[in-house]
């Protein structure tokens, strides 16, 4: 923290973005690799330019501006089915000259016409986005890894026309030169569970004092040592534990007994890790960096070096009222805005700030968490039209000039849906409770909003039931049981806040609906898991997003408010059963500690409605066979059940929110049952994100070691960003993490960060209690 502490001060405690220091980045390591062979593809220099005045939506873009940009300017290089398998990577040099533009990028595309066609059906393979420094020559590398390239016919460089901010100039210009292929002495792995030979995989930042501490390696030796970096003496000596997983041998190094804070190295054989820390505050720098990411994603706020006061011309209209829809945080690597994602980030920030975790009380960190949360909370409150309707989202993949009524505007979606109002009610009620001493007036506003939004939600639920939102709403994947859980969560929060019996009545009614959706047959491997509704046809599953914790959160929140002893007993049994389900998943987990995505049944493939809700942009009839193939790539649990390490998925992939949501659920179970083993499950998901994964890569940019650039084409790379997550290849169930920046798996999303913060809040709350 010493060097980082100075940088934190220079950023005015994240009131301007942290500066990127690349020493420990994947790209920096790779640029130092010796080049053994090179093939020059093009040595010239080409200039590409376009005017930004008078831009209009090109053919194929939504003419209302929703998720639309102004096309590309591009250059292409054709090849005669060349085999590029000898080479590891493409190298090229680009200089943007775009006046008034804060962030620029290039999309490199490759077409392969060999055994496996590239791009794939969903565009996950075959293109790579690089963030560029404006007015400088950028030396760029695209690592190909295992991407098919046996018959390359086409290479392109495309520059998106992303609209104009108020500061943007009227012309964009790029210069491209020096394109070549390179062969290096080391081709990095991007697929499978196997450890690299000689690698020791561990969370690069370090471990919390409490709980399990393990690392994973393929190195065979009789003993390993934990050596103090301060005293150069052995602090712990242990025997590696052999683990067989996926027909491969792994060795787990367990030093959980070491609880002395300090700086350490792992030694096994002739290998030694860089220094890491054991400390209760080991995540402090990572928390600051998460705040930095959210700060950079602020909408309607001038973020230095990123953007000005943006999207003032995005508005929502309802019954003659016009509401500015700028505020909160941009959603991802694009500039979309989702009220629910902002609300969830608010709750995660406040949950951590008020967790009373080590080092938080009375600290600048707590104050900054609360400050950032208030920025988002103001947006959540402002999206309300106060009659049940609220502005919910806007699809933005461009900058806008700020004039309301010109051609680059887009309107936010406006709905009166129970789900959005339930989220608003639950999160505002929680905020009112947490902020009542420190921000009394704001807490009062939150209280009033929560009461009204709950009324609106219940009225709409009774009139229309649960309604699917518009396709691009990020609550689209929710199901009936999760909607019922939201009623329980919101009414529990409101009962705790107001003490009014009305809310206790609602939570007691709706918790029975949630309980009716749980599998209770202990002979089945899915016992404890929840179904989408009371018909119990389909289990709750997710693809790239997840709110797996909602049913468990509902049960653990309402328990103390139940007046019926029998109902309380049923709730406790339900949490116990869900805990057993988590234990079953962890018994089948990979050696790195990632919680498997869940257990599926073959009959689920027949449910078109459920399929369409979860798997966006995927054709049901076309993908049914692939659905079954993915199930059968998992572990056969008998009677048509299969356990998957990663979800069944198609167009949208990435497992960060999946594992973190399960981690949050585990933390809740751990608190409820007073069982530390579930807190260990939660910690393991944090460690996976920080480098204890098969690729030894920290998934938080700028934190730990070996972190890589990610897909953030419009805001640009941001210290603290986290991606949608590690994916799989085709129908397999093994991790695949190519160095290709593309959506969705490499895209940075606020939902990943808020789930990471939520898990940390659960873990630190437990540690503080002890």
Short mmCIF file of N, CA and C in Angstrom, two decimals, residues 637-720:
data_model
loop_
_atom_site.label_atom_id
_atom_site.label_comp_id
_atom_site.label_asym_id
_atom_site.label_seq_id
_atom_site.Cartn_x
_atom_site.Cartn_y
_atom_site.Cartn_z
N UNK A 637 -24.70 -36.40 -13.07
CA UNK A 637 -25.11 -36.65 -11.68
C UNK A 637 -26.20 -37.71 -11.60
N UNK A 638 -26.60 -38.29 -12.75
CA UNK A 638 -27.61 -39.33 -12.78
C UNK A 638 -29.02 -38.79 -12.99
N UNK A 639 -29.87 -39.62 -13.59
CA UNK A 639 -31.29 -39.30 -13.80
C UNK A 639 -31.50 -38.00 -14.57
N UNK A 640 -30.62 -37.72 -15.52
CA UNK A 640 -30.77 -36.54 -16.37
C UNK A 640 -30.20 -35.26 -15.79
N UNK A 641 -29.57 -35.34 -14.61
CA UNK A 641 -28.97 -34.15 -13.99
C UNK A 641 -27.49 -34.06 -14.36
N UNK A 642 -27.03 -32.83 -14.60
CA UNK A 642 -25.62 -32.58 -14.92
C UNK A 642 -25.14 -31.35 -14.15
N UNK A 643 -23.93 -31.46 -13.61
CA UNK A 643 -23.31 -30.33 -12.93
C UNK A 643 -22.37 -29.63 -13.89
N UNK A 644 -22.53 -28.32 -14.01
CA UNK A 644 -21.68 -27.51 -14.88
C UNK A 644 -20.79 -26.59 -14.04
N UNK A 645 -19.49 -26.57 -14.37
CA UNK A 645 -18.60 -25.59 -13.75
C UNK A 645 -18.95 -24.19 -14.23
N UNK A 646 -19.25 -24.08 -15.50
CA UNK A 646 -19.67 -22.82 -16.10
C UNK A 646 -21.11 -22.98 -16.58
N UNK A 647 -21.84 -21.87 -16.76
CA UNK A 647 -23.24 -22.00 -17.18
C UNK A 647 -23.38 -22.60 -18.58
N UNK A 648 -24.57 -23.04 -18.89
CA UNK A 648 -24.97 -23.24 -20.29
C UNK A 648 -25.21 -21.84 -20.85
N UNK A 649 -24.57 -21.53 -21.97
CA UNK A 649 -24.69 -20.18 -22.52
C UNK A 649 -24.39 -20.18 -24.01
N UNK A 650 -24.74 -19.09 -24.65
CA UNK A 650 -24.58 -18.99 -26.11
C UNK A 650 -23.99 -17.63 -26.47
N UNK A 651 -24.84 -16.65 -26.70
CA UNK A 651 -24.34 -15.35 -27.19
C UNK A 651 -23.60 -14.58 -26.10
N UNK A 652 -24.15 -14.53 -24.90
CA UNK A 652 -23.55 -13.76 -23.81
C UNK A 652 -22.84 -14.71 -22.85
N UNK A 653 -21.54 -14.48 -22.66
CA UNK A 653 -20.75 -15.37 -21.81
C UNK A 653 -19.86 -14.58 -20.86
N UNK A 654 -19.50 -15.20 -19.76
CA UNK A 654 -18.64 -14.60 -18.76
C UNK A 654 -19.17 -14.92 -17.37
N UNK A 655 -18.33 -15.47 -16.48
CA UNK A 655 -18.85 -16.07 -15.24
C UNK A 655 -18.59 -15.26 -13.98
N UNK A 656 -18.07 -14.03 -14.07
CA UNK A 656 -17.76 -13.29 -12.83
C UNK A 656 -19.00 -13.09 -11.97
N UNK A 657 -20.08 -12.59 -12.57
CA UNK A 657 -21.30 -12.35 -11.79
C UNK A 657 -21.89 -13.65 -11.27
N UNK A 658 -21.68 -14.75 -12.01
CA UNK A 658 -22.21 -16.06 -11.58
C UNK A 658 -21.53 -16.48 -10.28
N UNK A 659 -20.20 -16.53 -10.31
CA UNK A 659 -19.47 -17.02 -9.13
C UNK A 659 -19.59 -16.05 -7.95
N UNK A 660 -19.59 -14.74 -8.23
CA UNK A 660 -19.71 -13.77 -7.14
C UNK A 660 -21.10 -13.78 -6.53
N UNK A 661 -22.14 -13.97 -7.36
CA UNK A 661 -23.49 -14.06 -6.80
C UNK A 661 -23.64 -15.29 -5.91
N UNK A 662 -23.07 -16.40 -6.35
CA UNK A 662 -23.07 -17.60 -5.50
C UNK A 662 -22.25 -17.36 -4.24
N UNK A 663 -21.16 -16.62 -4.38
CA UNK A 663 -20.34 -16.27 -3.21
C UNK A 663 -21.10 -15.42 -2.21
N UNK A 664 -21.88 -14.47 -2.73
CA UNK A 664 -22.69 -13.65 -1.83
C UNK A 664 -23.73 -14.51 -1.12
N UNK A 665 -24.37 -15.40 -1.86
CA UNK A 665 -25.35 -16.31 -1.25
C UNK A 665 -24.69 -17.16 -0.16
N UNK A 666 -23.47 -17.64 -0.44
CA UNK A 666 -22.75 -18.44 0.56
C UNK A 666 -22.47 -17.62 1.81
N UNK A 667 -22.07 -16.35 1.62
CA UNK A 667 -21.83 -15.48 2.78
C UNK A 667 -23.08 -15.31 3.63
N UNK A 668 -24.22 -15.15 2.99
CA UNK A 668 -25.47 -15.00 3.73
C UNK A 668 -25.80 -16.26 4.52
N UNK A 669 -25.59 -17.42 3.88
CA UNK A 669 -25.83 -18.68 4.58
C UNK A 669 -24.88 -18.81 5.77
N UNK A 670 -23.62 -18.43 5.57
CA UNK A 670 -22.64 -18.50 6.65
C UNK A 670 -23.03 -17.68 7.86
N UNK A 671 -23.51 -16.46 7.63
CA UNK A 671 -23.97 -15.62 8.74
C UNK A 671 -25.18 -16.24 9.43
N UNK A 672 -26.12 -16.68 8.64
CA UNK A 672 -27.37 -17.22 9.19
C UNK A 672 -27.12 -18.46 10.03
N UNK A 673 -26.27 -19.34 9.55
CA UNK A 673 -26.00 -20.60 10.25
C UNK A 673 -24.81 -20.51 11.20
N UNK A 674 -24.16 -19.35 11.21
CA UNK A 674 -22.95 -19.17 12.02
C UNK A 674 -21.93 -20.26 11.68
N UNK A 675 -21.70 -20.45 10.39
CA UNK A 675 -20.82 -21.51 9.89
C UNK A 675 -19.75 -20.88 8.99
N UNK A 676 -18.50 -20.89 9.48
CA UNK A 676 -17.41 -20.23 8.77
C UNK A 676 -17.09 -20.87 7.42
N UNK A 677 -17.47 -22.12 7.22
CA UNK A 677 -17.11 -22.77 5.97
C UNK A 677 -17.75 -22.06 4.77
N UNK A 678 -18.92 -21.48 4.98
CA UNK A 678 -19.57 -20.76 3.89
C UNK A 678 -18.90 -19.41 3.63
N UNK A 679 -18.32 -18.81 4.67
CA UNK A 679 -17.54 -17.60 4.47
C UNK A 679 -16.28 -17.90 3.67
N UNK A 680 -15.72 -19.10 3.89
CA UNK A 680 -14.57 -19.52 3.07
C UNK A 680 -14.95 -19.61 1.59
N UNK A 681 -16.15 -20.14 1.32
CA UNK A 681 -16.62 -20.20 -0.07
C UNK A 681 -16.65 -18.79 -0.68
N UNK A 682 -17.15 -17.84 0.10
CA UNK A 682 -17.24 -16.47 -0.39
C UNK A 682 -15.85 -15.90 -0.66
N UNK A 683 -14.92 -16.12 0.26
CA UNK A 683 -13.55 -15.62 0.05
C UNK A 683 -12.93 -16.21 -1.20
N UNK A 684 -13.19 -17.48 -1.45
CA UNK A 684 -12.58 -18.13 -2.61
C UNK A 684 -12.98 -17.44 -3.91
N UNK A 685 -14.19 -16.87 -3.96
CA UNK A 685 -14.61 -16.18 -5.19
C UNK A 685 -13.82 -14.88 -5.37
N UNK A 686 -13.51 -14.23 -4.27
CA UNK A 686 -12.65 -13.04 -4.33
C UNK A 686 -11.25 -13.42 -4.79
N UNK A 687 -10.73 -14.53 -4.27
CA UNK A 687 -9.38 -14.97 -4.64
C UNK A 687 -9.30 -15.38 -6.10
N UNK A 688 -10.37 -16.03 -6.60
CA UNK A 688 -10.42 -16.38 -8.03
C UNK A 688 -10.27 -15.12 -8.89
N UNK A 689 -10.96 -14.05 -8.50
CA UNK A 689 -10.91 -12.80 -9.27
C UNK A 689 -9.52 -12.17 -9.21
N UNK A 690 -8.77 -12.45 -8.17
CA UNK A 690 -7.48 -11.78 -8.00
C UNK A 690 -6.29 -12.63 -8.42
N UNK A 691 -6.52 -13.73 -9.14
CA UNK A 691 -5.39 -14.46 -9.70
C UNK A 691 -5.32 -15.93 -9.38
N UNK A 692 -6.15 -16.41 -8.45
CA UNK A 692 -6.15 -17.84 -8.15
C UNK A 692 -7.10 -18.53 -9.13
N UNK A 693 -6.67 -18.54 -10.38
CA UNK A 693 -7.43 -19.14 -11.47
C UNK A 693 -6.43 -19.79 -12.43
N UNK A 694 -6.88 -20.58 -13.38
CA UNK A 694 -5.92 -21.34 -14.19
C UNK A 694 -4.94 -20.50 -14.99
N UNK A 695 -5.23 -19.21 -15.18
CA UNK A 695 -4.38 -18.36 -15.99
C UNK A 695 -3.49 -17.45 -15.16
N UNK A 696 -3.62 -17.56 -13.82
CA UNK A 696 -2.79 -16.76 -12.93
C UNK A 696 -2.94 -15.28 -13.19
N UNK A 697 -4.13 -14.87 -13.60
CA UNK A 697 -4.35 -13.48 -14.01
C UNK A 697 -5.33 -12.80 -13.06
N UNK A 698 -4.93 -11.65 -12.54
CA UNK A 698 -5.87 -10.85 -11.79
C UNK A 698 -6.90 -10.30 -12.76
N UNK A 699 -8.18 -10.44 -12.41
CA UNK A 699 -9.25 -9.96 -13.27
C UNK A 699 -9.67 -8.54 -12.91
N UNK A 700 -8.97 -7.93 -11.96
CA UNK A 700 -9.21 -6.51 -11.67
C UNK A 700 -8.03 -5.72 -12.23
N UNK A 701 -8.33 -4.88 -13.20
CA UNK A 701 -7.29 -4.15 -13.93
C UNK A 701 -6.54 -3.21 -13.00
N UNK A 702 -5.21 -3.38 -12.97
CA UNK A 702 -4.38 -2.52 -12.14
C UNK A 702 -4.18 -3.01 -10.72
N UNK A 703 -4.73 -4.17 -10.38
CA UNK A 703 -4.61 -4.72 -9.03
C UNK A 703 -3.94 -6.07 -9.09
N UNK A 704 -3.01 -6.34 -8.15
CA UNK A 704 -2.32 -7.62 -8.14
C UNK A 704 -1.28 -7.69 -9.23
N UNK A 705 -1.32 -8.77 -10.02
CA UNK A 705 -0.30 -8.98 -11.03
C UNK A 705 -0.90 -9.66 -12.25
N UNK A 706 -0.25 -9.44 -13.39
CA UNK A 706 -0.62 -10.11 -14.64
C UNK A 706 -2.03 -9.73 -15.10
N UNK A 707 -2.52 -8.58 -14.67
CA UNK A 707 -3.83 -8.09 -15.14
C UNK A 707 -3.68 -7.64 -16.59
N UNK A 708 -4.74 -7.82 -17.35
CA UNK A 708 -4.69 -7.54 -18.79
C UNK A 708 -5.71 -6.48 -19.17
N UNK A 709 -5.47 -5.87 -20.31
CA UNK A 709 -6.43 -4.90 -20.83
C UNK A 709 -7.77 -5.59 -21.08
N UNK A 710 -8.83 -4.80 -21.03
CA UNK A 710 -10.18 -5.35 -21.17
C UNK A 710 -10.97 -4.53 -22.18
N UNK A 711 -12.21 -4.93 -22.40
CA UNK A 711 -13.05 -4.28 -23.41
C UNK A 711 -13.77 -3.10 -22.77
N UNK A 712 -13.21 -1.91 -22.98
CA UNK A 712 -13.80 -0.67 -22.46
C UNK A 712 -13.64 0.41 -23.53
N UNK A 713 -14.25 0.21 -24.70
CA UNK A 713 -13.93 1.05 -25.85
C UNK A 713 -14.32 2.52 -25.72
N UNK A 714 -15.35 2.84 -24.96
CA UNK A 714 -15.78 4.24 -24.88
C UNK A 714 -15.23 4.96 -23.66
N UNK A 715 -15.33 4.41 -22.45
CA UNK A 715 -14.69 5.10 -21.33
C UNK A 715 -13.18 4.92 -21.30
N UNK A 716 -12.65 3.90 -22.01
CA UNK A 716 -11.22 3.61 -21.95
C UNK A 716 -10.87 2.77 -20.74
N UNK A 717 -9.65 2.23 -20.73
CA UNK A 717 -9.22 1.40 -19.61
C UNK A 717 -9.28 2.19 -18.30
N UNK A 718 -9.81 1.55 -17.26
CA UNK A 718 -9.98 2.19 -15.96
C UNK A 718 -9.40 1.31 -14.87
N UNK A 719 -8.53 1.87 -14.06
CA UNK A 719 -8.01 1.12 -12.91
C UNK A 719 -9.20 0.64 -12.07
N UNK A 720 -9.20 -0.65 -11.75
CA UNK A 720 -10.26 -1.22 -10.92
C UNK A 720 -11.36 -1.91 -11.69
#
